[in-house]
Amino acid sequence: MENQDPAVVDAIKTSGESTLEKATAKAKMKMDQFFNVSLNVAVTGVTGSGKSSFVNALRGLKDDDVGAAPTGVTETTVEPTMYEHPEMPNVKIWDLPGIGSPNFKAKKYLKDVKFNNYDFFIILTSVRFMENDIMLAKEIRKQKKGFYFVRSKIDNDISSEKKKKGFDEQKVLSIIREDCQKNLKELGDPKVFLISSHDLEEYDFESLQNILEDELPEHKKYALLQSWPVCSAASLEKKISMFKRMIWAASLASAGVAVVPLPGLSAACDLGIFVLFVTRCYYAFGLDERSLTRLSEKVNKPHLKDLSKSKLATAIREKALTRLQVSAAVATIATVEYFLSLLPGLGSVAAAGISFATTQYLLREGLNDLANTAREIRKAAGLASVQCM
Ligand SMILES: Nc1nc2c(ncn2[C@@H]2O[C@H](COP(=O)(O)OP(=O)(O)O)[C@@H](O)[C@H]2O)c(=O)[nH]1
Ligand SMILES: [Mg+2]
């Protein structure tokens, strides 16, 4: 170990393993999970409760975007419809059939939709929860799966209440919350999240994200945090911290130091991991064209997306890597040298021969550059910010 690059020794320590070989194997396994673990979210509720709109919102899409789930249509299907996250095919949101029929049988419904395929259920209502919602929740619990109650279309409630004298938003929200919770007592008073699919920055979407993060197993949490839209300054910072915590693994997995562990010697570097890592940051931080356009529209600042001075973000946008799984990234290694040349302080580095320390430096620089760009854009948008961590 004494001969080794101090950066490598540090990474081994962080991995909790005793040797470079073991640390590298663990890093590769971690990165594989980080990029590819599946997350299947089931969205259910009566017809018209806002399921399809919520599915779109979770995928960062507006209802009229290409590839969005059709909304405002009467459901005729009895099969769940699967919608992949646009950039992360490992994350799937399922639009389940409506549960409104008078002779609804929760057990049969769950069997028909193959409940075991989902990590958790979201039960939506746009009014209040009814007998069928409660029956379904009980049955989901029996099957040892998680469920979360969401009261949708809160923006509608707020805008109609706003017209009344003495309007108090917090009061309106607590009345809705209590009204919904009243019906759920027999389930042990589960929390109800008030949400507008048209504006995830408002109301309880962030709390829902926080609860899910607390309750999901670690690797599923990675998929959630990478794929779900940024809904607040704190949610952006959480995403940034998650990527930071992965740097040791991304560096070890891509540097290939196990093959050539001596300092100063170049190693075969799997730059596919580097490209995938920074591209995932780019999408997770909302720096892609679609997210920026949406943000511009929301705050009515059309030039927001021109504000990004990050060359790395621009390069990723130009090379537009989508369908981000490991195999997709590996195919684009040819673009890597171009990315590398954009990062400061490197000069020209042969893409296939850089040291562990350089790989780590590149990942850190790339991550910080994209994180700061995302923070600046939020600031320019006039959205709340938090102290940089
Ligand atoms: N204002 C507002 N309208 C919503 C929201 N969610 C859904 N809608 C509208 O409610 C209607 C029914 O929504 P949809 O997603 O098709 O419901 P589904 O039948 O449960 O899939 C559509 O016209 C949507 O545009 C929301 O959060 N806010
Ligand atoms: Mg629908």
GROMACS .gro file of C-alpha atoms and ligand atoms in nm:
model
  418
    1MET     CA    1   0.000   0.000   0.000
    2GLU     CA    2   0.291   0.242   0.076
    3ASN     CA    3   0.378   0.270  -0.289
    4GLN     CA    4   0.043   0.388  -0.383
    5ASP     CA    5  -0.084   0.722  -0.487
    6PRO     CA    6  -0.229   0.890  -0.171
    7ALA     CA    7  -0.551   0.958  -0.362
    8VAL     CA    8  -0.589   0.584  -0.423
    9VAL     CA    9  -0.517   0.505  -0.057
   10ASP     CA   10  -0.785   0.754   0.042
   11ALA     CA   11  -1.041   0.602  -0.193
   12ILE     CA   12  -0.971   0.254  -0.056
   13LYS     CA   13  -1.027   0.388   0.295
   14THR     CA   14  -1.358   0.545   0.191
   15SER     CA   15  -1.469   0.217   0.039
   16GLY     CA   16  -1.426   0.044   0.375
   17GLU     CA   17  -1.231  -0.236   0.207
   18SER     CA   18  -0.879  -0.358   0.285
   19THR     CA   19  -0.726  -0.391  -0.060
   20LEU     CA   20  -0.734  -0.207  -0.389
   21GLU     CA   21  -0.884  -0.509  -0.565
   22LYS     CA   22  -1.170  -0.535  -0.317
   23ALA     CA   23  -1.227  -0.160  -0.319
   24THR     CA   24  -1.240  -0.154  -0.700
   25ALA     CA   25  -1.482  -0.445  -0.711
   26LYS     CA   26  -1.706  -0.270  -0.459
   27ALA     CA   27  -1.682   0.057  -0.653
   28LYS     CA   28  -1.786  -0.116  -0.974
   29MET     CA   29  -2.080  -0.280  -0.803
   30LYS     CA   30  -2.184   0.054  -0.649
   31MET     CA   31  -2.166   0.235  -0.981
   32ASP     CA   32  -2.360  -0.037  -1.155
   33GLN     CA   33  -2.635   0.000  -0.893
   34PHE     CA   34  -2.615   0.375  -0.909
   35PHE     CA   35  -2.669   0.384  -1.284
   36ASN     CA   36  -2.892   0.086  -1.344
   37VAL     CA   37  -3.100  -0.008  -1.040
   38SER     CA   38  -3.467  -0.031  -1.129
   39LEU     CA   39  -3.732   0.183  -0.966
   40ASN     CA   40  -4.096   0.108  -1.045
   41VAL     CA   41  -4.352   0.353  -0.917
   42ALA     CA   42  -4.724   0.272  -0.942
   43VAL     CA   43  -4.969   0.561  -0.964
   44THR     CA   44  -5.332   0.474  -0.889
   45GLY     CA   45  -5.665   0.634  -0.796
   46VAL     CA   46  -6.005   0.692  -0.952
   47THR     CA   47  -6.040   0.810  -1.312
   48GLY     CA   48  -5.989   1.184  -1.333
   49SER     CA   49  -5.790   1.203  -1.008
   50GLY     CA   50  -5.487   1.325  -1.202
   51LYS     CA   51  -5.287   1.003  -1.238
   52SER     CA   52  -5.163   1.063  -1.591
   53SER     CA   53  -5.068   1.424  -1.514
   54PHE     CA   54  -4.875   1.308  -1.208
   55VAL     CA   55  -4.696   1.041  -1.413
   56ASN     CA   56  -4.591   1.315  -1.655
   57ALA     CA   57  -4.477   1.544  -1.375
   58LEU     CA   58  -4.256   1.271  -1.227
   59ARG     CA   59  -4.097   1.227  -1.568
   60GLY     CA   60  -4.032   1.602  -1.593
   61LEU     CA   61  -4.285   1.633  -1.876
   62LYS     CA   62  -4.574   1.867  -1.934
   63ASP     CA   63  -4.905   1.710  -2.033
   64ASP     CA   64  -4.866   1.831  -2.392
   65ASP     CA   65  -4.503   1.721  -2.439
   66VAL     CA   66  -4.422   1.452  -2.692
   67GLY     CA   67  -4.428   1.113  -2.522
   68ALA     CA   68  -4.640   1.236  -2.229
   69ALA     CA   69  -4.919   1.017  -2.094
   70PRO     CA   70  -5.250   1.136  -2.241
   71THR     CA   71  -5.451   1.329  -1.984
   72GLY     CA   72  -5.817   1.421  -1.953
   73VAL     CA   73  -5.920   1.106  -2.135
   74THR     CA   74  -6.152   0.840  -2.006
   75GLU     CA   75  -5.958   0.532  -1.915
   76THR     CA   76  -6.052   0.229  -2.113
   77THR     CA   77  -5.750   0.014  -2.043
   78VAL     CA   78  -5.745  -0.247  -1.773
   79GLU     CA   79  -5.371  -0.290  -1.807
   80PRO     CA   80  -5.109  -0.074  -1.634
   81THR     CA   81  -4.931   0.152  -1.883
   82MET     CA   82  -4.559   0.183  -1.835
   83TYR     CA   83  -4.379   0.513  -1.891
   84GLU     CA   84  -4.003   0.519  -1.879
   85HIS     CA   85  -3.825   0.819  -1.746
   86PRO     CA   86  -3.702   1.001  -2.059
   87GLU     CA   87  -3.333   0.982  -1.966
   88MET     CA   88  -3.323   0.698  -1.717
   89PRO     CA   89  -3.478   0.383  -1.863
   90ASN     CA   90  -3.421   0.209  -1.528
   91VAL     CA   91  -3.688   0.432  -1.372
   92LYS     CA   92  -4.041   0.343  -1.472
   93ILE     CA   93  -4.363   0.514  -1.372
   94TRP     CA   94  -4.677   0.306  -1.416
   95ASP     CA   95  -5.014   0.462  -1.487
   96LEU     CA   96  -5.254   0.208  -1.337
   97PRO     CA   97  -5.618   0.158  -1.439
   98GLY     CA   98  -5.877   0.364  -1.246
   99ILE     CA   99  -6.022   0.210  -0.930
  100GLY     CA  100  -6.365   0.370  -0.952
  101SER     CA  101  -6.601   0.084  -1.034
  102PRO     CA  102  -6.877   0.017  -0.776
  103ASN     CA  103  -6.788  -0.349  -0.737
  104PHE     CA  104  -6.417  -0.282  -0.705
  105LYS     CA  105  -6.219  -0.567  -0.552
  106ALA     CA  106  -5.882  -0.455  -0.419
  107LYS     CA  107  -5.733  -0.803  -0.410
  108LYS     CA  108  -5.820  -0.880  -0.770
  109TYR     CA  109  -5.707  -0.535  -0.882
  110LEU     CA  110  -5.365  -0.582  -0.723
  111LYS     CA  111  -5.334  -0.925  -0.875
  112ASP     CA  112  -5.435  -0.792  -1.219
  113VAL     CA  113  -5.182  -0.508  -1.209
  114LYS     CA  114  -4.908  -0.747  -1.086
  115PHE     CA  115  -4.845  -0.557  -0.764
  116ASN     CA  116  -4.515  -0.728  -0.702
  117ASN     CA  117  -4.355  -0.535  -0.987
  118TYR     CA  118  -4.371  -0.206  -0.799
  119ASP     CA  119  -4.151  -0.055  -0.533
  120PHE     CA  120  -4.438   0.149  -0.392
  121PHE     CA  121  -4.782   0.288  -0.475
  122ILE     CA  122  -4.909   0.642  -0.492
  123ILE     CA  123  -5.284   0.668  -0.435
  124LEU     CA  124  -5.425   0.989  -0.577
  125THR     CA  125  -5.749   1.172  -0.523
  126SER     CA  126  -5.858   1.516  -0.638
  127VAL     CA  127  -6.133   1.539  -0.377
  128ARG     CA  128  -6.113   1.307  -0.077
  129PHE     CA  129  -6.024   0.944  -0.024
  130MET     CA  130  -6.312   0.698  -0.060
  131GLU     CA  131  -6.386   0.344   0.041
  132ASN     CA  132  -6.204   0.199  -0.263
  133ASP     CA  133  -5.885   0.392  -0.188
  134ILE     CA  134  -5.890   0.264   0.169
  135MET     CA  135  -5.961  -0.094   0.066
  136LEU     CA  136  -5.676  -0.075  -0.178
  137ALA     CA  137  -5.435   0.065   0.081
  138LYS     CA  138  -5.523  -0.214   0.324
  139GLU     CA  139  -5.461  -0.474   0.059
  140ILE     CA  140  -5.129  -0.314  -0.043
  141ARG     CA  141  -5.025  -0.321   0.321
  142LYS     CA  142  -5.120  -0.689   0.343
  143GLN     CA  143  -4.886  -0.752   0.051
  144LYS     CA  144  -4.612  -0.570   0.246
  145LYS     CA  145  -4.574  -0.289  -0.002
  146GLY     CA  146  -4.562   0.085   0.066
  147PHE     CA  147  -4.827   0.340  -0.029
  148TYR     CA  148  -4.849   0.717  -0.013
  149PHE     CA  149  -5.166   0.926  -0.030
  150VAL     CA  150  -5.158   1.227  -0.257
  151ARG     CA  151  -5.432   1.489  -0.285
  152SER     CA  152  -5.387   1.633  -0.637
  153LYS     CA  153  -5.484   1.955  -0.821
  154ILE     CA  154  -5.418   2.175  -0.517
  155ASP     CA  155  -5.349   2.469  -0.751
  156ASN     CA  156  -5.718   2.456  -0.853
  157ASP     CA  157  -5.832   2.473  -0.491
  158ILE     CA  158  -5.600   2.759  -0.415
  159SER     CA  159  -5.698   2.964  -0.716
  160SER     CA  160  -6.069   2.931  -0.646
  161GLU     CA  161  -6.026   3.006  -0.275
  162LYS     CA  162  -5.810   3.307  -0.358
  163LYS     CA  163  -6.115   3.483  -0.491
  164LYS     CA  164  -6.277   3.476  -0.146
  165LYS     CA  165  -6.236   3.747   0.115
  166GLY     CA  166  -5.982   3.686   0.391
  167PHE     CA  167  -5.800   3.417   0.188
  168ASP     CA  168  -5.527   3.245   0.385
  169GLU     CA  169  -5.334   2.983   0.190
  170GLN     CA  170  -5.206   2.793   0.492
  171LYS     CA  171  -5.554   2.773   0.635
  172VAL     CA  172  -5.697   2.641   0.308
  173LEU     CA  173  -5.424   2.379   0.291
  174SER     CA  174  -5.481   2.260   0.645
  175ILE     CA  175  -5.854   2.232   0.590
  176ILE     CA  176  -5.794   2.016   0.281
  177ARG     CA  177  -5.537   1.809   0.466
  178GLU     CA  178  -5.764   1.746   0.763
  179ASP     CA  179  -6.058   1.667   0.540
  180CYS     CA  180  -5.851   1.403   0.359
  181GLN     CA  181  -5.698   1.261   0.674
  182LYS     CA  182  -6.034   1.221   0.843
  183ASN     CA  183  -6.117   0.931   0.616
  184LEU     CA  184  -5.785   0.758   0.672
  185LYS     CA  185  -5.790   0.720   1.050
  186GLU     CA  186  -5.847   0.345   1.035
  187LEU     CA  187  -5.516   0.314   0.847
  188GLY     CA  188  -5.331   0.473   1.139
  189ASP     CA  189  -5.338   0.835   1.020
  190PRO     CA  190  -5.102   0.821   0.724
  191LYS     CA  191  -4.972   1.154   0.595
  192VAL     CA  192  -5.151   1.310   0.296
  193PHE     CA  193  -4.935   1.502   0.051
  194LEU     CA  194  -5.096   1.800  -0.123
  195ILE     CA  195  -4.963   1.836  -0.474
  196SER     CA  196  -5.005   2.022  -0.798
  197SER     CA  197  -4.867   1.825  -1.091
  198HIS     CA  198  -4.834   2.154  -1.275
  199ASP     CA  199  -4.597   2.298  -1.017
  200LEU     CA  200  -4.387   2.062  -0.810
  201GLU     CA  201  -4.201   2.349  -0.640
  202GLU     CA  202  -4.520   2.431  -0.449
  203TYR     CA  203  -4.697   2.251  -0.164
  204ASP     CA  204  -4.592   1.902  -0.047
  205PHE     CA  205  -4.402   1.745  -0.335
  206GLU     CA  206  -4.074   1.806  -0.154
  207SER     CA  207  -4.205   1.637   0.163
  208LEU     CA  208  -4.312   1.338  -0.043
  209GLN     CA  209  -3.966   1.318  -0.195
  210ASN     CA  210  -3.810   1.343   0.152
  211ILE     CA  211  -4.025   1.067   0.299
  212LEU     CA  212  -3.953   0.838   0.006
  213GLU     CA  213  -3.585   0.903   0.047
  214ASP     CA  214  -3.607   0.807   0.413
  215GLU     CA  215  -3.807   0.494   0.348
  216LEU     CA  216  -3.653   0.349   0.032
  217PRO     CA  217  -3.351   0.117   0.042
  218GLU     CA  218  -3.028   0.302  -0.038
  219HIS     CA  219  -2.985   0.194  -0.399
  220LYS     CA  220  -3.348   0.276  -0.484
  221LYS     CA  221  -3.293   0.615  -0.329
  222TYR     CA  222  -3.016   0.677  -0.583
  223ALA     CA  223  -3.262   0.620  -0.867
  224LEU     CA  224  -3.523   0.845  -0.710
  225LEU     CA  225  -3.280   1.129  -0.642
  226GLN     CA  226  -3.133   1.114  -0.990
  227SER     CA  227  -3.461   1.097  -1.176
  228TRP     CA  228  -3.718   1.301  -0.986
  229PRO     CA  229  -3.740   1.667  -1.078
  230VAL     CA  230  -3.562   1.937  -0.876
  231CYS     CA  231  -3.842   2.085  -0.664
  232SER     CA  232  -3.652   2.318  -0.431
  233ALA     CA  233  -3.308   2.451  -0.351
  234ALA     CA  234  -3.275   2.185  -0.083
  235SER     CA  235  -3.365   1.910  -0.328
  236LEU     CA  236  -3.096   2.034  -0.567
  237GLU     CA  237  -2.842   2.032  -0.284
  238LYS     CA  238  -2.940   1.676  -0.191
  239LYS     CA  239  -2.879   1.564  -0.544
  240ILE     CA  240  -2.541   1.738  -0.547
  241SER     CA  241  -2.440   1.573  -0.219
  242MET     CA  242  -2.543   1.233  -0.346
  243PHE     CA  243  -2.321   1.266  -0.652
  244LYS     CA  244  -2.036   1.392  -0.432
  245ARG     CA  245  -2.067   1.085  -0.213
  246MET     CA  246  -2.028   0.869  -0.524
  247ILE     CA  247  -1.703   1.028  -0.643
  248TRP     CA  248  -1.477   0.772  -0.474
  249ALA     CA  249  -1.665   0.487  -0.641
  250ALA     CA  250  -1.688   0.656  -0.978
  251SER     CA  251  -1.313   0.729  -0.968
  252LEU     CA  252  -1.213   0.378  -0.867
  253ALA     CA  253  -1.454   0.217  -1.110
  254SER     CA  254  -1.337   0.427  -1.401
  255ALA     CA  255  -0.967   0.458  -1.326
  256GLY     CA  256  -0.886   0.091  -1.362
  257VAL     CA  257  -0.608   0.129  -1.104
  258ALA     CA  258  -0.631  -0.231  -1.000
  259VAL     CA  259  -0.452  -0.317  -1.321
  260VAL     CA  260  -0.176  -0.059  -1.291
  261PRO     CA  261  -0.162   0.059  -0.933
  262LEU     CA  262   0.169   0.245  -0.934
  263PRO     CA  263   0.177   0.624  -0.905
  264GLY     CA  264   0.261   0.818  -1.216
  265LEU     CA  265   0.169   0.531  -1.440
  266SER     CA  266  -0.126   0.575  -1.662
  267ALA     CA  267  -0.407   0.325  -1.646
  268ALA     CA  268  -0.672   0.227  -1.888
  269CYS     CA  269  -0.952   0.458  -1.788
  270ASP     CA  270  -1.313   0.365  -1.843
  271LEU     CA  271  -1.425   0.705  -1.954
  272GLY     CA  272  -1.772   0.576  -2.023
  273ILE     CA  273  -1.829   0.605  -1.649
  274PHE     CA  274  -1.699   0.960  -1.646
  275VAL     CA  275  -1.931   1.064  -1.929
  276LEU     CA  276  -2.228   0.888  -1.775
  277PHE     CA  277  -2.159   1.042  -1.435
  278VAL     CA  278  -2.146   1.402  -1.555
  279THR     CA  279  -2.436   1.352  -1.793
  280ARG     CA  280  -2.648   1.212  -1.510
  281CYS     CA  281  -2.554   1.519  -1.301
  282TYR     CA  282  -2.660   1.741  -1.589
  283TYR     CA  283  -3.006   1.587  -1.611
  284ALA     CA  284  -3.050   1.544  -1.236
  285PHE     CA  285  -2.971   1.912  -1.173
  286GLY     CA  286  -3.224   2.018  -1.437
  287LEU     CA  287  -2.973   2.166  -1.682
  288ASP     CA  288  -3.117   2.001  -1.990
  289GLU     CA  289  -3.303   2.195  -2.253
  290ARG     CA  290  -3.649   2.075  -2.153
  291SER     CA  291  -3.607   2.150  -1.781
  292LEU     CA  292  -3.462   2.493  -1.853
  293THR     CA  293  -3.739   2.580  -2.096
  294ARG     CA  294  -3.994   2.475  -1.839
  295LEU     CA  295  -3.827   2.683  -1.570
  296SER     CA  296  -3.807   2.983  -1.806
  297GLU     CA  297  -4.178   2.958  -1.873
  298LYS     CA  298  -4.262   2.920  -1.507
  299VAL     CA  299  -4.076   3.232  -1.395
  300ASN     CA  300  -4.140   3.412  -1.722
  301LYS     CA  301  -3.774   3.472  -1.798
  302PRO     CA  302  -3.722   3.358  -2.155
  303HIS     CA  303  -3.345   3.398  -2.153
  304LEU     CA  304  -3.274   3.174  -1.860
  305LYS     CA  305  -3.126   2.896  -2.064
  306ASP     CA  306  -2.879   3.127  -2.231
  307LEU     CA  307  -2.737   3.207  -1.890
  308SER     CA  308  -2.549   2.884  -1.851
  309LYS     CA  309  -2.184   2.970  -1.902
  310SER     CA  310  -2.070   2.619  -1.831
  311LYS     CA  311  -1.885   2.476  -2.128
  312LEU     CA  312  -1.937   2.130  -1.990
  313ALA     CA  313  -2.317   2.177  -1.976
  314THR     CA  314  -2.312   2.316  -2.330
  315ALA     CA  315  -2.103   2.025  -2.452
  316ILE     CA  316  -2.335   1.771  -2.293
  317ARG     CA  317  -2.631   1.951  -2.448
  318GLU     CA  318  -2.465   1.940  -2.790
  319LYS     CA  319  -2.371   1.577  -2.761
  320ALA     CA  320  -2.715   1.510  -2.605
  321LEU     CA  321  -2.667   1.171  -2.454
  322THR     CA  322  -3.000   1.022  -2.367
  323ARG     CA  323  -3.110   0.675  -2.257
  324LEU     CA  324  -2.847   0.679  -1.993
  325GLN     CA  325  -2.735   0.334  -1.907
  326VAL     CA  326  -2.382   0.211  -1.891
  327SER     CA  327  -2.385   0.056  -2.234
  328ALA     CA  328  -2.511   0.379  -2.391
  329ALA     CA  329  -2.228   0.576  -2.241
  330VAL     CA  330  -1.956   0.337  -2.339
  331ALA     CA  331  -2.056   0.381  -2.700
  332THR     CA  332  -1.979   0.748  -2.679
  333ILE     CA  333  -1.623   0.730  -2.557
  334ALA     CA  334  -1.516   0.907  -2.873
  335THR     CA  335  -1.669   1.223  -2.735
  336VAL     CA  336  -1.476   1.200  -2.411
  337GLU     CA  337  -1.161   1.378  -2.519
  338TYR     CA  338  -1.377   1.664  -2.617
  339PHE     CA  339  -1.530   1.678  -2.269
  340LEU     CA  340  -1.192   1.657  -2.107
  341SER     CA  341  -1.060   1.945  -2.309
  342LEU     CA  342  -1.336   2.162  -2.164
  343LEU     CA  343  -1.226   2.123  -1.806
  344PRO     CA  344  -0.970   2.372  -1.680
  345GLY     CA  345  -0.612   2.288  -1.599
  346LEU     CA  346  -0.570   1.973  -1.799
  347GLY     CA  347  -0.426   2.064  -2.130
  348SER     CA  348  -0.457   1.776  -2.365
  349VAL     CA  349  -0.478   1.443  -2.191
  350ALA     CA  350  -0.485   1.121  -2.377
  351ALA     CA  351  -0.829   0.989  -2.301
  352ALA     CA  352  -0.714   0.635  -2.254
  353GLY     CA  353  -0.420   0.710  -2.027
  354ILE     CA  354  -0.495   0.923  -1.726
  355SER     CA  355  -0.411   0.857  -1.364
  356PHE     CA  356  -0.648   0.788  -1.078
  357ALA     CA  357  -0.592   1.134  -0.931
  358THR     CA  358  -0.675   1.295  -1.264
  359THR     CA  359  -0.992   1.089  -1.301
  360GLN     CA  360  -1.100   1.195  -0.955
  361TYR     CA  361  -1.012   1.556  -1.024
  362LEU     CA  362  -1.214   1.549  -1.345
  363LEU     CA  363  -1.518   1.403  -1.175
  364ARG     CA  364  -1.500   1.660  -0.894
  365GLU     CA  365  -1.448   1.950  -1.132
  366GLY     CA  366  -1.725   1.835  -1.363
  367LEU     CA  367  -1.967   1.787  -1.074
  368ASN     CA  368  -1.883   2.125  -0.915
  369ASP     CA  369  -1.910   2.304  -1.245
  370LEU     CA  370  -2.258   2.162  -1.313
  371ALA     CA  371  -2.371   2.213  -0.951
  372ASN     CA  372  -2.268   2.579  -0.955
  373THR     CA  373  -2.436   2.630  -1.290
  374ALA     CA  374  -2.760   2.485  -1.154
  375ARG     CA  375  -2.737   2.707  -0.844
  376GLU     CA  376  -2.676   3.017  -1.056
  377ILE     CA  377  -2.969   2.940  -1.280
  378ARG     CA  378  -3.200   2.904  -0.982
  379LYS     CA  379  -3.073   3.235  -0.854
  380ALA     CA  380  -3.131   3.402  -1.190
  381ALA     CA  381  -3.478   3.254  -1.195
  382GLY     CA  382  -3.546   3.426  -0.864
  383LEU     CA  383  -3.612   3.096  -0.689
  384ALA     CA  384  -3.516   3.036  -0.331
  385SER     CA  385  -3.160   2.925  -0.271
  386VAL     CA  386  -2.987   2.765   0.022
  387GLN     CA  387  -2.633   2.814   0.143
  388CYS     CA  388  -2.397   2.609  -0.065
  389MET     CA  389  -2.284   2.303   0.125
  390LIG     N1  390  -5.492   2.232  -1.230
  390LIG     C1  391  -5.456   2.104  -1.228
  390LIG     N2  392  -5.515   2.016  -1.313
  390LIG     C2  393  -5.478   1.887  -1.307
  390LIG     C3  394  -5.378   1.841  -1.218
  390LIG     N3  395  -5.362   1.708  -1.236
  390LIG     C4  396  -5.449   1.674  -1.334
  390LIG     N4  397  -5.518   1.781  -1.378
  390LIG     C5  398  -5.623   1.785  -1.482
  390LIG     O1  399  -5.728   1.696  -1.444
  390LIG     C6  400  -5.778   1.623  -1.556
  390LIG     C7  401  -5.767   1.474  -1.530
  390LIG     O2  402  -5.630   1.442  -1.515
  390LIG     P1  403  -5.568   1.304  -1.566
  390LIG     O3  404  -5.423   1.310  -1.531
  390LIG     O4  405  -5.605   1.276  -1.705
  390LIG     O5  406  -5.645   1.203  -1.467
  390LIG     P2  407  -5.647   1.043  -1.468
  390LIG     O6  408  -5.779   1.004  -1.530
  390LIG     O7  409  -5.645   1.003  -1.324
  390LIG     O8  410  -5.530   0.995  -1.544
  390LIG     C8  411  -5.696   1.670  -1.675
  390LIG     O9  412  -5.769   1.766  -1.745
  390LIG     C9  413  -5.571   1.729  -1.613
  390LIG    O10  414  -5.519   1.834  -1.692
  390LIG    C10  415  -5.315   1.935  -1.130
  390LIG    O11  416  -5.230   1.904  -1.047
  390LIG     N5  417  -5.359   2.064  -1.140
  391MG      MG  418  -5.522   0.879  -1.716
   0.00000   0.00000   0.00000
